[in-house]
Short mmCIF file of C-alpha atoms in Angstrom, two decimals:
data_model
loop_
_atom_site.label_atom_id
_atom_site.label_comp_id
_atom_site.label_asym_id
_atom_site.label_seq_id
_atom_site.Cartn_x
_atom_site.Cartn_y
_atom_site.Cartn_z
CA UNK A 1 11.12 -1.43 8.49
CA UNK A 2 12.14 -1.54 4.87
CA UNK A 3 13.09 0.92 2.61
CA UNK A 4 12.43 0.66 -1.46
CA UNK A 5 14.19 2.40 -4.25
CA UNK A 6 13.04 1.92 -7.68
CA UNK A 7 15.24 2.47 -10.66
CA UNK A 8 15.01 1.61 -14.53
CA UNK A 9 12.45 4.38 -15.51
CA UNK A 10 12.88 6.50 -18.17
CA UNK A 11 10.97 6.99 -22.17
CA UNK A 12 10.74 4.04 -24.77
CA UNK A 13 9.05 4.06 -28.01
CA UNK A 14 5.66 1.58 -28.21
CA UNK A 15 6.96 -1.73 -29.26
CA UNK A 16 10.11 -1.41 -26.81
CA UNK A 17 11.21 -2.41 -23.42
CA UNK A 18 12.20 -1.61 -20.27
CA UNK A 19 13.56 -3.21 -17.39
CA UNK A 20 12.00 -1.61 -13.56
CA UNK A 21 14.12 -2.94 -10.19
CA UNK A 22 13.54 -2.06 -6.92
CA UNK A 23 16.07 -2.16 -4.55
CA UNK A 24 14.95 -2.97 -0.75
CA UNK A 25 17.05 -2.43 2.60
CA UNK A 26 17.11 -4.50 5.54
CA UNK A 27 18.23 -8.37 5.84
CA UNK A 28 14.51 -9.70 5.65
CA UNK A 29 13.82 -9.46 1.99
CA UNK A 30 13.34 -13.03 1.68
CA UNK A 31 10.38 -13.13 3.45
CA UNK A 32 8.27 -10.29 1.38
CA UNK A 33 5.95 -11.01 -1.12
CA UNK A 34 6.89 -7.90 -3.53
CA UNK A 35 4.91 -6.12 -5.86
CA UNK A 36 4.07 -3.70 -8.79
CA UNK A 37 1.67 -1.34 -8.86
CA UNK A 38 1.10 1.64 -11.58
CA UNK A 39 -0.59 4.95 -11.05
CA UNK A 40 -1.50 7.18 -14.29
CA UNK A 41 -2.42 10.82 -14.65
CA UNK A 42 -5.86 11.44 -13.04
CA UNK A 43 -6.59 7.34 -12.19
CA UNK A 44 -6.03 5.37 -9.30
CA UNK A 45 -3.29 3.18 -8.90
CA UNK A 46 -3.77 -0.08 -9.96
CA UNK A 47 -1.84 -3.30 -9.71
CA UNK A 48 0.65 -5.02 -12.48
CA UNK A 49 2.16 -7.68 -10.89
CA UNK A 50 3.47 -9.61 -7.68
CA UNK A 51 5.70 -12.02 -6.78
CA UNK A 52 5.78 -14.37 -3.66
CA UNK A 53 8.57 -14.32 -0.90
CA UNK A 54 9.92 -17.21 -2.48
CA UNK A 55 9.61 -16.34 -6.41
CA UNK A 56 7.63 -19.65 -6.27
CA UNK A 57 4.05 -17.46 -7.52
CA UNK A 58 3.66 -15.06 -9.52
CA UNK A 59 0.17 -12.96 -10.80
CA UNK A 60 -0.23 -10.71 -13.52
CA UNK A 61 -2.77 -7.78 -14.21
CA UNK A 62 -4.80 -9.03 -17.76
CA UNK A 63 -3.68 -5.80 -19.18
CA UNK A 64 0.47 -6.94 -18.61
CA UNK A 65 -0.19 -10.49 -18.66
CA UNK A 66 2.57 -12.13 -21.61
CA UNK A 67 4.42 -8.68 -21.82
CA UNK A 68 5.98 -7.79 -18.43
CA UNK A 69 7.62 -10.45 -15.96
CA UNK A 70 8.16 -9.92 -12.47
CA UNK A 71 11.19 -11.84 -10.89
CA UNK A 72 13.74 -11.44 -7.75
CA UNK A 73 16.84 -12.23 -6.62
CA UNK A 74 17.07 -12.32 -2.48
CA UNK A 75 20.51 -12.39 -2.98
CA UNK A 76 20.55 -8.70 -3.76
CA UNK A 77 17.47 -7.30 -2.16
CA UNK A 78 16.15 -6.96 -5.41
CA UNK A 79 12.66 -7.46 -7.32
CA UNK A 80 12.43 -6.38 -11.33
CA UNK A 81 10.41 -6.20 -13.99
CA UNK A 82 10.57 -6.74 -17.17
CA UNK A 83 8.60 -5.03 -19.65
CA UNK A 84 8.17 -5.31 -23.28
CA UNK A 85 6.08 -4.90 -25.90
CA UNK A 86 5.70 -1.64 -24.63
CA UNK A 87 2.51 0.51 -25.58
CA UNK A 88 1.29 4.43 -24.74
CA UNK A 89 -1.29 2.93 -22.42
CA UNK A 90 1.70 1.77 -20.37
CA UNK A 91 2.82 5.45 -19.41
CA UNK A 92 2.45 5.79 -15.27
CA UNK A 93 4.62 6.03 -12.41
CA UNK A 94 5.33 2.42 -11.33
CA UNK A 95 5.48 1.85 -7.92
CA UNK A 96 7.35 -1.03 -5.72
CA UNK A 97 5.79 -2.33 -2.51
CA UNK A 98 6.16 -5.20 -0.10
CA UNK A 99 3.98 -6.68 2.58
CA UNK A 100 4.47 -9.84 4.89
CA UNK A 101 2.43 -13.13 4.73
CA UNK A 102 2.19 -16.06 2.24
CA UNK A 103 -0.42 -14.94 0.13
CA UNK A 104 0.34 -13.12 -3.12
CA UNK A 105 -2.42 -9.64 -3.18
CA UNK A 106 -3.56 -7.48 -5.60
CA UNK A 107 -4.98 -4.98 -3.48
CA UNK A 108 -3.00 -1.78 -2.70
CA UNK A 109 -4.13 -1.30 0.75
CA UNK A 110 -2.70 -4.93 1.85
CA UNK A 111 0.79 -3.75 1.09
CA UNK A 112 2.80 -2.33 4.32
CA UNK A 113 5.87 -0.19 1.82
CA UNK A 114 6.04 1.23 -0.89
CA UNK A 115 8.83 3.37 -2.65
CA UNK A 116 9.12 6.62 -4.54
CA UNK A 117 7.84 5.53 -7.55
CA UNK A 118 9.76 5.75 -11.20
CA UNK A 119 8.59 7.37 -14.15
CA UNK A 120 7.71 5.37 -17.09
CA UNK A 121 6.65 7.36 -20.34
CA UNK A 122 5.76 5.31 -24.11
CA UNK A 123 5.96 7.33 -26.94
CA UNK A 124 3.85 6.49 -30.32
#
């Protein structure tokens, strides 16, 4: 079992940044391939990016692809991501997830957890 907790939400202006973490419990960490997803008002929740267990991969939605990074540190249980460049079409709850295996997915029905969600709102 693991349990996520995203942080790092909150209102920026278009043009700004923000950084997302998600915090995960449980001593296996290491061997989750993480994830971001994103769910707007009235749409589906789509993916943004995903890192393998052992930060070695990385994939990118087209939309976030050169603005946000995702990165972890096993150390602390901990995925991020960076986001910058910020723009209104950004605005969604972001969501953390994790599922086992060695293959990095984009699909939100692969992933096994997820966490609460945080808030993320761009402003004109």
């Amino acid at each position: 079992q693991v349990q996520l907790v995203e942080s790092g939400g909150g209102l920026a202006q278009a043009g700004g940044s923000l950084r997302l973490s998600c915090e995960a419990s449980g001593r296996t960490f290491s061997s989750y391939n993480m994830a971001w997803f994103r769910q707007a008002p009235g749409k589906e929740r789509e993916f943004v990016a995903a890192i393998r267990w052992s930060g070695s991969n990385t994939a990118y939605a087209d939309s976030v692809k050169g603005r946000f990074t995702i990165s972890r540190d096993n150390a602390k249980n901990t995925v991020y991501l960076q986001m910058s460049s910020l723009n209104p079409e950004d605005t969604a709850v972001y969501y953390c997830a994790a599922r086992r295996g060695t293959v990095i997915d984009k699909l939100v029905g692969t992933y096994d957890y997820w966490g609460q969600g945080t808030q993320v709102t761009v402003s004109e």
